[in-house]
């Protein structure tokens, strides 16, 4: 049990997953006097480097999970694809925040869409695809082009394929795994945004301003905070995120990714019940970051407002090409660097990020963002950062 006033300092928060989200969560936990115990298959990963305790074991190692649960006061996640029996075991032993039902929904695109639609939240049109017959039915219903996605284990554009015609859909069906799949109608979006909401055990919810996310090669490249969109639309996005958090009975943190359609509507694309890459800017631009709110919600502490004292741009550093910029980033006044401590910069791997702050209301216009990052030199001159 977690005491009514929240977990006292000195207690241990168990985190499933050992990457950069766990690292930044553990750093926020340390500021509040907590220790973290990282459960991850990886030795010396980003989170383990900054945490007091660690278990190195597979996510389906029930013996190791049981021992881990015995050594922590509350359990949370930075990696949400834990097998169902592992989740059930943990939940039988210690408070798990967010709860197992939320993870079950967010692990499965079909369950997630059904939950959202049942909660009155619009998503891209979609249809389940368990076999080739169902694929034909889905194509009839939604038309093409579309995107065929695995229902589970997809991330950063993995586990999905853009399909133009029935032939492409059939070969994508064979190629994608694990099955089942889901066919989504192609959304003609004007922007991709996300909202991060924290909700405490007493039902109090706070949400950061919606941000715009720009991707490159299916990986988040930049986040603009706040999203340069009309205030009414931003307010509506915030309302949707709070509504979803309440419907899920969330205790913890939730990122809600949405499309802003060309017609000005909002469609929810994905839910992530954990800290999110599009919230990293909050470390530098907010008195309490997404990681502070995550830890506070999980520990049962009161939630401070999710306010910002600055506008911000966050730029991810992905793979060896962008990590080659590191010395320039360190040498450029105004850029705030974050390194995840990963030993090897493999292509497509998120190695770090940097943030640049602007006075509130001072975010450069759509075409000034990249110039505003003002790197002195760039590994790839075509990126035009200099
Ligand atoms: P996801 O893994 O669902 O977050 O998708 C990765 C990216 O693919 C999104 O950020 C979008 O840029 C794009 N995408 C996904 N689903 C759709 C869709 N139904 N229509 C248009 N673009 C999509």
mmCIF file of C-alpha atoms and ligand atoms in Angstrom:
data_model
loop_
_atom_site.group_PDB
_atom_site.id
_atom_site.type_symbol
_atom_site.label_atom_id
_atom_site.label_comp_id
_atom_site.label_asym_id
_atom_site.label_seq_id
_atom_site.Cartn_x
_atom_site.Cartn_y
_atom_site.Cartn_z
ATOM 1 C CA UNK A 1 0.000 0.000 0.000
ATOM 2 C CA UNK A 2 1.044 3.553 -0.659
ATOM 3 C CA UNK A 3 0.399 5.823 2.386
ATOM 4 C CA UNK A 4 -2.319 8.505 1.990
ATOM 5 C CA UNK A 5 0.233 11.320 1.980
ATOM 6 C CA UNK A 6 2.308 9.608 -0.694
ATOM 7 C CA UNK A 7 5.408 7.452 -0.650
ATOM 8 C CA UNK A 8 7.936 8.821 1.905
ATOM 9 C CA UNK A 9 11.427 9.776 0.655
ATOM 10 C CA UNK A 10 13.926 6.904 0.731
ATOM 11 C CA UNK A 11 11.432 4.401 -0.656
ATOM 12 C CA UNK A 12 12.008 2.503 -3.894
ATOM 13 C CA UNK A 13 10.170 2.966 -7.194
ATOM 14 C CA UNK A 14 10.431 -0.020 -9.532
ATOM 15 C CA UNK A 15 10.665 0.865 -13.217
ATOM 16 C CA UNK A 16 10.119 -1.736 -15.947
ATOM 17 C CA UNK A 17 12.373 -0.834 -18.895
ATOM 18 C CA UNK A 18 15.885 0.554 -18.974
ATOM 19 C CA UNK A 19 16.052 3.188 -21.722
ATOM 20 C CA UNK A 20 16.174 6.983 -21.748
ATOM 21 C CA UNK A 21 12.606 7.367 -20.450
ATOM 22 C CA UNK A 22 13.586 5.336 -17.388
ATOM 23 C CA UNK A 23 16.795 7.342 -17.063
ATOM 24 C CA UNK A 24 15.003 10.687 -16.987
ATOM 25 C CA UNK A 25 12.293 9.289 -14.677
ATOM 26 C CA UNK A 26 14.965 8.025 -12.256
ATOM 27 C CA UNK A 27 16.679 11.431 -12.278
ATOM 28 C CA UNK A 28 13.333 13.093 -11.407
ATOM 29 C CA UNK A 29 12.714 10.486 -8.671
ATOM 30 C CA UNK A 30 16.120 11.192 -7.154
ATOM 31 C CA UNK A 31 15.219 14.893 -6.808
ATOM 32 C CA UNK A 32 12.272 13.853 -4.635
ATOM 33 C CA UNK A 33 14.453 11.579 -2.498
ATOM 34 C CA UNK A 34 13.357 8.260 -3.996
ATOM 35 C CA UNK A 35 15.529 5.409 -5.165
ATOM 36 C CA UNK A 36 14.770 3.542 -8.370
ATOM 37 C CA UNK A 37 15.134 -0.121 -9.216
ATOM 38 C CA UNK A 38 15.373 -0.717 -12.961
ATOM 39 C CA UNK A 39 14.172 -4.016 -14.440
ATOM 40 C CA UNK A 40 15.631 -4.475 -17.924
ATOM 41 C CA UNK A 41 17.217 -7.189 -20.064
ATOM 42 C CA UNK A 42 20.063 -4.792 -20.847
ATOM 43 C CA UNK A 43 23.239 -4.450 -18.745
ATOM 44 C CA UNK A 44 24.375 -0.868 -18.082
ATOM 45 C CA UNK A 45 21.539 0.740 -20.077
ATOM 46 C CA UNK A 46 20.641 4.452 -19.860
ATOM 47 C CA UNK A 47 18.400 4.041 -16.783
ATOM 48 C CA UNK A 48 20.602 1.609 -14.849
ATOM 49 C CA UNK A 49 23.479 4.121 -15.055
ATOM 50 C CA UNK A 50 21.583 6.602 -12.854
ATOM 51 C CA UNK A 51 19.586 4.275 -10.572
ATOM 52 C CA UNK A 52 20.364 2.780 -7.156
ATOM 53 C CA UNK A 53 19.254 -0.766 -7.950
ATOM 54 C CA UNK A 54 18.845 -2.971 -10.997
ATOM 55 C CA UNK A 55 17.716 -6.375 -12.166
ATOM 56 C CA UNK A 56 18.997 -7.685 -15.487
ATOM 57 C CA UNK A 57 16.495 -10.262 -16.735
ATOM 58 C CA UNK A 58 14.049 -10.958 -19.551
ATOM 59 C CA UNK A 59 10.565 -9.404 -19.372
ATOM 60 C CA UNK A 60 9.012 -12.866 -19.176
ATOM 61 C CA UNK A 61 11.272 -14.108 -16.359
ATOM 62 C CA UNK A 62 8.594 -14.567 -13.689
ATOM 63 C CA UNK A 63 11.103 -15.586 -11.002
ATOM 64 C CA UNK A 64 13.109 -12.385 -11.497
ATOM 65 C CA UNK A 65 9.926 -10.280 -11.663
ATOM 66 C CA UNK A 66 8.685 -11.747 -8.369
ATOM 67 C CA UNK A 67 12.002 -10.941 -6.664
ATOM 68 C CA UNK A 68 11.966 -7.423 -8.163
ATOM 69 C CA UNK A 69 8.430 -6.819 -6.849
ATOM 70 C CA UNK A 70 9.609 -7.867 -3.385
ATOM 71 C CA UNK A 71 12.290 -5.170 -3.415
ATOM 72 C CA UNK A 72 10.203 -2.135 -4.482
ATOM 73 C CA UNK A 73 7.279 -0.121 -3.047
ATOM 74 C CA UNK A 74 5.445 0.690 -6.286
ATOM 75 C CA UNK A 75 5.920 -0.359 -9.926
ATOM 76 C CA UNK A 76 5.730 1.736 -13.092
ATOM 77 C CA UNK A 77 6.856 1.479 -16.711
ATOM 78 C CA UNK A 78 8.897 3.114 -19.382
ATOM 79 C CA UNK A 79 8.393 0.095 -21.642
ATOM 80 C CA UNK A 80 4.809 -1.045 -21.880
ATOM 81 C CA UNK A 81 4.960 -4.296 -23.866
ATOM 82 C CA UNK A 82 5.224 -6.593 -20.883
ATOM 83 C CA UNK A 83 3.644 -10.054 -21.425
ATOM 84 C CA UNK A 84 0.163 -10.380 -19.860
ATOM 85 C CA UNK A 85 1.173 -13.029 -17.289
ATOM 86 C CA UNK A 86 4.148 -10.925 -16.161
ATOM 87 C CA UNK A 87 1.841 -7.939 -15.665
ATOM 88 C CA UNK A 88 -0.680 -10.021 -13.739
ATOM 89 C CA UNK A 89 2.054 -11.346 -11.466
ATOM 90 C CA UNK A 90 3.384 -7.860 -10.670
ATOM 91 C CA UNK A 91 -0.129 -6.518 -10.029
ATOM 92 C CA UNK A 92 -0.757 -9.348 -7.549
ATOM 93 C CA UNK A 93 2.313 -8.349 -5.556
ATOM 94 C CA UNK A 94 2.603 -4.534 -5.548
ATOM 95 C CA UNK A 95 0.692 -1.404 -6.657
ATOM 96 C CA UNK A 96 1.209 -1.049 -10.427
ATOM 97 C CA UNK A 97 0.724 2.454 -11.842
ATOM 98 C CA UNK A 98 -0.694 2.919 -14.472
ATOM 99 C CA UNK A 99 -2.855 -0.171 -13.851
ATOM 100 C CA UNK A 100 -2.534 -3.393 -15.901
ATOM 101 C CA UNK A 101 -5.817 -2.818 -17.769
ATOM 102 C CA UNK A 102 -4.429 0.426 -19.237
ATOM 103 C CA UNK A 103 -1.340 -1.381 -20.491
ATOM 104 C CA UNK A 104 -3.473 -4.144 -21.940
ATOM 105 C CA UNK A 105 -5.448 -1.571 -23.956
ATOM 106 C CA UNK A 106 -2.445 0.448 -25.118
ATOM 107 C CA UNK A 107 -0.513 -2.684 -26.179
ATOM 108 C CA UNK A 108 -3.102 -3.491 -28.836
ATOM 109 C CA UNK A 109 -4.134 -1.033 -31.560
ATOM 110 C CA UNK A 110 -7.515 -2.718 -32.036
ATOM 111 C CA UNK A 111 -8.403 -2.672 -28.332
ATOM 112 C CA UNK A 112 -7.141 0.902 -28.155
ATOM 113 C CA UNK A 113 -9.325 2.084 -31.043
ATOM 114 C CA UNK A 114 -12.360 0.263 -29.670
ATOM 115 C CA UNK A 115 -11.820 1.825 -26.243
ATOM 116 C CA UNK A 116 -11.404 5.303 -27.774
ATOM 117 C CA UNK A 117 -14.467 5.024 -30.026
ATOM 118 C CA UNK A 118 -16.561 3.644 -27.138
ATOM 119 C CA UNK A 119 -15.415 6.678 -25.112
ATOM 120 C CA UNK A 120 -16.672 9.020 -27.841
ATOM 121 C CA UNK A 121 -13.176 9.826 -29.170
ATOM 122 C CA UNK A 122 -12.620 9.878 -32.942
ATOM 123 C CA UNK A 123 -9.791 7.868 -34.559
ATOM 124 C CA UNK A 124 -8.734 7.219 -38.167
ATOM 125 C CA UNK A 125 -11.204 4.833 -39.832
ATOM 126 C CA UNK A 126 -9.948 1.285 -39.314
ATOM 127 C CA UNK A 127 -10.834 -2.377 -39.706
ATOM 128 C CA UNK A 128 -9.373 -5.551 -38.172
ATOM 129 C CA UNK A 129 -7.388 -7.901 -40.423
ATOM 130 C CA UNK A 130 -6.995 -11.432 -39.046
ATOM 131 C CA UNK A 131 -6.709 -13.121 -42.470
ATOM 132 C CA UNK A 132 -6.737 -12.422 -46.210
ATOM 133 C CA UNK A 133 -10.553 -12.595 -46.432
ATOM 134 C CA UNK A 134 -10.844 -9.949 -43.752
ATOM 135 C CA UNK A 135 -8.241 -7.873 -45.604
ATOM 136 C CA UNK A 136 -10.506 -7.852 -48.692
ATOM 137 C CA UNK A 137 -13.484 -6.805 -46.542
ATOM 138 C CA UNK A 138 -11.393 -4.053 -44.908
ATOM 139 C CA UNK A 139 -10.268 -2.720 -48.310
ATOM 140 C CA UNK A 140 -13.884 -2.704 -49.520
ATOM 141 C CA UNK A 141 -14.963 -0.751 -46.478
ATOM 142 C CA UNK A 142 -12.143 1.784 -46.185
ATOM 143 C CA UNK A 143 -10.794 2.012 -49.731
ATOM 144 C CA UNK A 144 -7.102 2.523 -50.547
ATOM 145 C CA UNK A 145 -4.509 3.918 -50.113
ATOM 146 C CA UNK A 146 -4.248 3.008 -46.471
ATOM 147 C CA UNK A 147 -1.776 1.870 -43.826
ATOM 148 C CA UNK A 148 -1.581 -1.734 -42.747
ATOM 149 C CA UNK A 149 -0.240 -2.051 -39.183
ATOM 150 C CA UNK A 150 0.504 -4.805 -36.703
ATOM 151 C CA UNK A 151 -1.813 -4.480 -33.710
ATOM 152 C CA UNK A 152 1.083 -5.106 -31.321
ATOM 153 C CA UNK A 153 4.758 -4.194 -30.897
ATOM 154 C CA UNK A 154 4.988 -1.465 -33.560
ATOM 155 C CA UNK A 155 7.020 1.675 -32.909
ATOM 156 C CA UNK A 156 8.879 4.369 -34.877
ATOM 157 C CA UNK A 157 7.181 3.247 -38.103
ATOM 158 C CA UNK A 158 8.148 -0.413 -37.571
ATOM 159 C CA UNK A 159 5.348 -2.927 -38.048
ATOM 160 C CA UNK A 160 3.440 -0.894 -40.605
ATOM 161 C CA UNK A 161 3.316 -0.414 -44.356
ATOM 162 C CA UNK A 162 1.721 2.134 -46.654
ATOM 163 C CA UNK A 163 -0.359 0.285 -49.258
ATOM 164 C CA UNK A 164 -1.635 1.747 -52.545
ATOM 165 C CA UNK A 165 -3.561 -1.156 -54.052
ATOM 166 C CA UNK A 166 -4.872 -4.631 -53.269
ATOM 167 C CA UNK A 167 -1.700 -6.309 -54.538
ATOM 168 C CA UNK A 168 0.517 -4.216 -52.253
ATOM 169 C CA UNK A 169 -1.868 -4.887 -49.391
ATOM 170 C CA UNK A 170 -1.594 -8.649 -49.931
ATOM 171 C CA UNK A 171 2.210 -8.606 -49.925
ATOM 172 C CA UNK A 172 2.251 -6.289 -46.878
ATOM 173 C CA UNK A 173 -0.070 -8.756 -45.155
ATOM 174 C CA UNK A 174 2.481 -11.548 -45.740
ATOM 175 C CA UNK A 175 5.424 -9.389 -44.637
ATOM 176 C CA UNK A 176 4.039 -7.882 -41.436
ATOM 177 C CA UNK A 177 4.224 -9.728 -38.121
ATOM 178 C CA UNK A 178 3.074 -10.465 -35.508
ATOM 179 C CA UNK A 179 -0.506 -10.803 -36.740
ATOM 180 C CA UNK A 180 -3.346 -9.841 -36.433
ATOM 181 C CA UNK A 181 -3.162 -6.563 -38.344
ATOM 182 C CA UNK A 182 -5.332 -3.493 -38.674
ATOM 183 C CA UNK A 183 -6.000 -1.501 -41.855
ATOM 184 C CA UNK A 184 -6.261 2.251 -41.341
ATOM 185 C CA UNK A 185 -7.591 4.775 -43.817
ATOM 186 C CA UNK A 186 -4.964 7.334 -44.797
ATOM 187 C CA UNK A 187 -5.488 10.554 -42.844
ATOM 188 C CA UNK A 188 -4.805 13.739 -44.758
ATOM 189 C CA UNK A 189 -3.299 15.525 -41.790
ATOM 190 C CA UNK A 190 -2.144 19.125 -41.493
ATOM 191 C CA UNK A 191 -0.091 18.417 -38.374
ATOM 192 C CA UNK A 192 0.682 15.772 -35.784
ATOM 193 C CA UNK A 193 0.301 16.845 -32.178
ATOM 194 C CA UNK A 194 0.420 15.263 -28.746
ATOM 195 C CA UNK A 195 -0.796 16.071 -25.280
ATOM 196 C CA UNK A 196 0.776 14.741 -22.089
ATOM 197 C CA UNK A 197 -1.567 14.434 -19.148
ATOM 198 C CA UNK A 198 -0.822 13.342 -15.581
ATOM 199 C CA UNK A 199 -3.541 12.073 -13.257
ATOM 200 C CA UNK A 200 -3.249 11.408 -9.556
ATOM 201 C CA UNK A 201 -4.892 8.752 -7.377
ATOM 202 C CA UNK A 202 -7.516 11.342 -6.312
ATOM 203 C CA UNK A 203 -8.562 11.952 -9.932
ATOM 204 C CA UNK A 204 -6.846 15.343 -10.252
ATOM 205 C CA UNK A 205 -5.509 15.725 -13.809
ATOM 206 C CA UNK A 206 -3.071 18.243 -15.265
ATOM 207 C CA UNK A 207 -2.072 18.489 -18.941
ATOM 208 C CA UNK A 208 0.807 20.255 -20.678
ATOM 209 C CA UNK A 209 0.008 22.443 -23.658
ATOM 210 C CA UNK A 210 -0.344 20.440 -26.876
ATOM 211 C CA UNK A 211 2.846 20.276 -28.954
ATOM 212 C CA UNK A 212 3.509 19.733 -32.648
ATOM 213 C CA UNK A 213 5.615 16.732 -33.628
ATOM 214 C CA UNK A 214 7.591 16.545 -36.845
ATOM 215 C CA UNK A 215 8.945 13.191 -37.970
ATOM 216 C CA UNK A 216 11.787 12.168 -40.238
ATOM 217 C CA UNK A 217 12.058 8.565 -41.498
ATOM 218 C CA UNK A 218 9.140 7.698 -39.153
ATOM 219 C CA UNK A 219 11.133 8.811 -36.092
ATOM 220 C CA UNK A 220 10.310 11.930 -34.092
ATOM 221 C CA UNK A 221 12.683 14.658 -35.256
ATOM 222 C CA UNK A 222 11.425 17.797 -33.509
ATOM 223 C CA UNK A 223 8.785 18.914 -31.066
ATOM 224 C CA UNK A 224 7.476 22.490 -31.058
ATOM 225 C CA UNK A 225 5.965 23.674 -27.778
ATOM 226 C CA UNK A 226 3.312 24.953 -27.912
ATOM 227 C CA UNK A 227 1.920 23.682 -31.227
ATOM 228 C CA UNK A 228 1.472 26.694 -33.518
ATOM 229 C CA UNK A 229 -2.277 26.125 -33.945
ATOM 230 C CA UNK A 230 -5.450 28.046 -33.057
ATOM 231 C CA UNK A 231 -6.123 28.214 -29.302
ATOM 232 C CA UNK A 232 -9.610 26.654 -29.646
ATOM 233 C CA UNK A 233 -8.077 23.587 -31.281
ATOM 234 C CA UNK A 234 -5.394 23.343 -28.584
ATOM 235 C CA UNK A 235 -8.073 23.582 -25.878
ATOM 236 C CA UNK A 236 -10.062 20.807 -27.573
ATOM 237 C CA UNK A 237 -6.947 18.589 -27.741
ATOM 238 C CA UNK A 238 -6.343 19.159 -24.017
ATOM 239 C CA UNK A 239 -9.962 18.237 -23.248
ATOM 240 C CA UNK A 240 -9.683 15.002 -25.256
ATOM 241 C CA UNK A 241 -6.523 14.001 -23.351
ATOM 242 C CA UNK A 242 -8.126 14.655 -19.941
ATOM 243 C CA UNK A 243 -11.255 12.792 -20.992
ATOM 244 C CA UNK A 244 -9.230 9.745 -22.096
ATOM 245 C CA UNK A 245 -7.198 9.792 -18.863
ATOM 246 C CA UNK A 246 -10.384 9.904 -16.778
ATOM 247 C CA UNK A 247 -12.062 7.133 -18.808
ATOM 248 C CA UNK A 248 -8.970 4.947 -18.296
ATOM 249 C CA UNK A 249 -8.994 5.774 -14.572
ATOM 250 C CA UNK A 250 -5.322 6.563 -15.055
ATOM 251 C CA UNK A 251 -2.877 6.949 -12.193
ATOM 252 C CA UNK A 252 0.338 8.105 -13.798
ATOM 253 C CA UNK A 253 1.242 9.716 -17.090
ATOM 254 C CA UNK A 254 -0.350 9.360 -20.523
ATOM 255 C CA UNK A 255 0.705 10.716 -23.914
ATOM 256 C CA UNK A 256 -2.123 11.104 -26.422
ATOM 257 C CA UNK A 257 -0.948 11.412 -30.052
ATOM 258 C CA UNK A 258 -3.381 13.049 -32.448
ATOM 259 C CA UNK A 259 -3.707 14.072 -36.085
ATOM 260 C CA UNK A 260 -4.993 17.537 -36.912
ATOM 261 C CA UNK A 261 -6.869 16.847 -40.144
ATOM 262 C CA UNK A 262 -6.755 19.189 -43.118
ATOM 263 C CA UNK A 263 -10.382 20.032 -42.275
ATOM 264 C CA UNK A 264 -9.366 21.107 -38.745
ATOM 265 C CA UNK A 265 -10.656 18.058 -36.850
ATOM 266 C CA UNK A 266 -8.801 15.945 -34.284
ATOM 267 C CA UNK A 267 -8.295 12.188 -34.526
ATOM 268 C CA UNK A 268 -6.456 10.221 -31.844
ATOM 269 C CA UNK A 269 -3.725 8.013 -33.325
ATOM 270 C CA UNK A 270 -2.057 6.383 -30.318
ATOM 271 C CA UNK A 271 -1.933 6.263 -26.527
ATOM 272 C CA UNK A 272 1.279 5.756 -24.540
ATOM 273 C CA UNK A 273 0.757 5.351 -20.768
ATOM 274 C CA UNK A 274 4.262 6.543 -19.854
ATOM 275 C CA UNK A 275 6.606 9.496 -20.384
ATOM 276 C CA UNK A 276 6.892 10.310 -24.084
ATOM 277 C CA UNK A 277 9.573 11.655 -26.402
ATOM 278 C CA UNK A 278 7.324 14.610 -27.279
ATOM 279 C CA UNK A 279 7.456 15.689 -23.606
ATOM 280 C CA UNK A 280 11.233 15.964 -23.227
ATOM 281 C CA UNK A 281 11.079 19.756 -23.700
ATOM 282 C CA UNK A 282 9.280 19.989 -20.332
ATOM 283 C CA UNK A 283 12.556 19.223 -18.480
ATOM 284 C CA UNK A 284 13.946 22.603 -19.519
ATOM 285 C CA UNK A 285 10.813 24.708 -20.081
ATOM 286 C CA UNK A 286 8.644 23.782 -17.088
ATOM 287 C CA UNK A 287 8.972 24.027 -13.272
ATOM 288 C CA UNK A 288 7.726 20.408 -13.130
ATOM 289 C CA UNK A 289 8.560 18.204 -16.134
ATOM 290 C CA UNK A 290 6.655 15.199 -17.483
ATOM 291 C CA UNK A 291 9.092 13.032 -15.504
ATOM 292 C CA UNK A 292 8.416 14.941 -12.251
ATOM 293 C CA UNK A 293 4.670 14.534 -12.799
ATOM 294 C CA UNK A 294 5.107 10.853 -13.677
ATOM 295 C CA UNK A 295 6.990 10.160 -10.439
ATOM 296 C CA UNK A 296 4.616 12.292 -8.344
ATOM 297 C CA UNK A 297 1.522 10.524 -9.721
ATOM 298 C CA UNK A 298 3.066 7.083 -9.217
ATOM 299 C CA UNK A 299 4.228 7.960 -5.670
ATOM 300 C CA UNK A 300 0.834 9.374 -4.695
ATOM 301 C CA UNK A 301 2.108 12.945 -4.211
ATOM 302 C CA UNK A 302 0.109 16.083 -5.079
ATOM 303 C CA UNK A 303 0.448 17.155 -8.726
ATOM 304 C CA UNK A 304 1.802 20.638 -9.433
ATOM 305 C CA UNK A 305 0.370 22.508 -12.433
ATOM 306 C CA UNK A 306 1.683 21.481 -15.854
ATOM 307 C CA UNK A 307 2.734 25.000 -16.774
ATOM 308 C CA UNK A 308 5.652 26.254 -18.841
ATOM 309 C CA UNK A 309 7.798 29.340 -18.315
ATOM 310 C CA UNK A 310 9.062 29.341 -21.899
ATOM 311 C CA UNK A 311 8.280 28.180 -25.405
ATOM 312 C CA UNK A 312 10.609 25.443 -26.612
ATOM 313 C CA UNK A 313 11.877 23.391 -29.508
ATOM 314 C CA UNK A 314 13.200 19.894 -28.802
ATOM 315 C CA UNK A 315 15.425 18.254 -31.430
ATOM 316 C CA UNK A 316 16.151 14.536 -31.221
ATOM 317 C CA UNK A 317 19.657 13.267 -31.935
ATOM 318 C CA UNK A 318 19.231 10.048 -33.882
ATOM 319 C CA UNK A 319 21.997 7.703 -35.033
ATOM 320 C CA UNK A 320 25.671 8.386 -35.753
ATOM 321 C CA UNK A 321 25.076 11.301 -38.190
ATOM 322 C CA UNK A 322 23.226 13.435 -35.682
ATOM 323 C CA UNK A 323 25.484 12.447 -32.768
ATOM 324 C CA UNK A 324 28.367 13.807 -34.843
ATOM 325 C CA UNK A 325 26.817 17.214 -34.044
ATOM 326 C CA UNK A 326 27.362 16.738 -30.288
ATOM 327 C CA UNK A 327 30.537 18.904 -29.987
ATOM 328 C CA UNK A 328 28.801 21.686 -31.937
ATOM 329 C CA UNK A 329 25.747 21.468 -29.717
ATOM 330 C CA UNK A 330 27.942 21.728 -26.603
ATOM 331 C CA UNK A 331 29.658 24.748 -28.137
ATOM 332 C CA UNK A 332 26.478 26.586 -29.160
ATOM 333 C CA UNK A 333 25.123 28.951 -26.504
ATOM 334 C CA UNK A 334 21.401 28.511 -25.855
ATOM 335 C CA UNK A 335 21.174 24.841 -26.747
ATOM 336 C CA UNK A 336 20.508 22.562 -23.747
ATOM 337 C CA UNK A 337 22.039 19.117 -24.365
ATOM 338 C CA UNK A 338 20.810 15.763 -22.996
ATOM 339 C CA UNK A 339 22.861 12.602 -23.545
ATOM 340 C CA UNK A 340 21.334 9.182 -22.871
ATOM 341 C CA UNK A 341 24.604 7.402 -22.078
ATOM 342 C CA UNK A 342 24.244 4.818 -24.864
ATOM 343 C CA UNK A 343 27.584 3.356 -25.886
ATOM 344 C CA UNK A 344 26.930 2.834 -29.583
ATOM 345 C CA UNK A 345 25.215 5.208 -32.036
ATOM 346 C CA UNK A 346 23.512 2.749 -34.359
ATOM 347 C CA UNK A 347 21.434 4.131 -37.271
ATOM 348 C CA UNK A 348 17.909 5.064 -36.152
ATOM 349 C CA UNK A 349 18.807 4.894 -32.446
ATOM 350 C CA UNK A 350 17.781 7.814 -30.235
ATOM 351 C CA UNK A 351 21.059 8.911 -28.588
ATOM 352 C CA UNK A 352 20.080 12.208 -26.991
ATOM 353 C CA UNK A 353 18.254 15.448 -27.643
ATOM 354 C CA UNK A 354 18.634 19.147 -27.169
ATOM 355 C CA UNK A 355 16.207 21.878 -26.293
ATOM 356 C CA UNK A 356 16.188 25.528 -27.159
ATOM 357 C CA UNK A 357 13.998 27.883 -25.128
ATOM 358 C CA UNK A 358 12.231 31.014 -26.379
ATOM 359 C CA UNK A 359 10.314 33.682 -24.474
ATOM 360 C CA UNK A 360 6.644 32.707 -24.121
ATOM 361 C CA UNK A 361 4.889 33.579 -27.360
ATOM 362 C CA UNK A 362 8.274 33.858 -29.091
ATOM 363 C CA UNK A 363 8.479 30.552 -30.955
ATOM 364 C CA UNK A 364 9.703 31.310 -34.483
ATOM 365 C CA UNK A 365 7.223 30.865 -37.338
ATOM 366 C CA UNK A 366 6.896 27.653 -39.310
ATOM 367 C CA UNK A 367 9.941 28.215 -41.479
ATOM 368 C CA UNK A 368 12.215 29.743 -38.833
ATOM 369 C CA UNK A 369 12.430 26.739 -36.562
ATOM 370 C CA UNK A 370 15.421 24.985 -38.090
ATOM 371 C CA UNK A 371 17.358 28.229 -38.453
ATOM 372 C CA UNK A 372 16.607 28.995 -34.820
ATOM 373 C CA UNK A 373 18.503 25.900 -33.711
ATOM 374 C CA UNK A 374 21.612 27.717 -34.927
ATOM 375 C CA UNK A 375 24.126 24.931 -34.904
ATOM 376 C CA UNK A 376 27.501 26.320 -35.830
ATOM 377 C CA UNK A 377 28.175 23.444 -38.183
ATOM 378 C CA UNK A 378 26.231 20.484 -39.411
ATOM 379 C CA UNK A 379 27.451 17.044 -40.431
ATOM 380 C CA UNK A 380 25.035 17.206 -43.346
ATOM 381 C CA UNK A 381 25.051 20.656 -44.961
ATOM 382 C CA UNK A 382 21.788 19.874 -46.776
ATOM 383 C CA UNK A 383 20.025 20.062 -43.398
ATOM 384 C CA UNK A 384 20.763 23.764 -43.414
ATOM 385 C CA UNK A 385 21.093 24.157 -39.641
ATOM 386 C CA UNK A 386 24.102 26.458 -39.809
HETATM 387 P P1 LIG B 1 2.153 5.183 -35.500
HETATM 388 O O1 LIG B 1 3.120 4.061 -35.298
HETATM 389 O O2 LIG B 1 0.725 4.741 -35.519
HETATM 390 O O3 LIG B 1 2.402 6.306 -34.521
HETATM 391 O O4 LIG B 1 2.461 5.803 -36.939
HETATM 392 C C1 LIG B 1 3.710 6.385 -37.262
HETATM 393 C C2 LIG B 1 3.515 7.545 -38.203
HETATM 394 O O5 LIG B 1 2.920 7.118 -39.435
HETATM 395 C C3 LIG B 1 2.574 8.623 -37.678
HETATM 396 O O6 LIG B 1 3.272 9.515 -36.826
HETATM 397 C C4 LIG B 1 2.105 9.252 -38.966
HETATM 398 O O7 LIG B 1 3.060 10.158 -39.480
HETATM 399 C C5 LIG B 1 1.992 8.085 -39.915
HETATM 400 N N1 LIG B 1 0.625 7.513 -39.869
HETATM 401 C C6 LIG B 1 0.209 6.532 -39.052
HETATM 402 N N2 LIG B 1 -1.092 6.217 -39.253
HETATM 403 C C7 LIG B 1 -1.524 7.037 -40.238
HETATM 404 C C8 LIG B 1 -2.780 7.221 -40.917
HETATM 405 N N3 LIG B 1 -3.858 6.453 -40.622
HETATM 406 N N4 LIG B 1 -2.850 8.169 -41.870
HETATM 407 C C9 LIG B 1 -1.767 8.923 -42.184
HETATM 408 N N5 LIG B 1 -0.563 8.800 -41.602
HETATM 409 C C10 LIG B 1 -0.424 7.875 -40.640
#
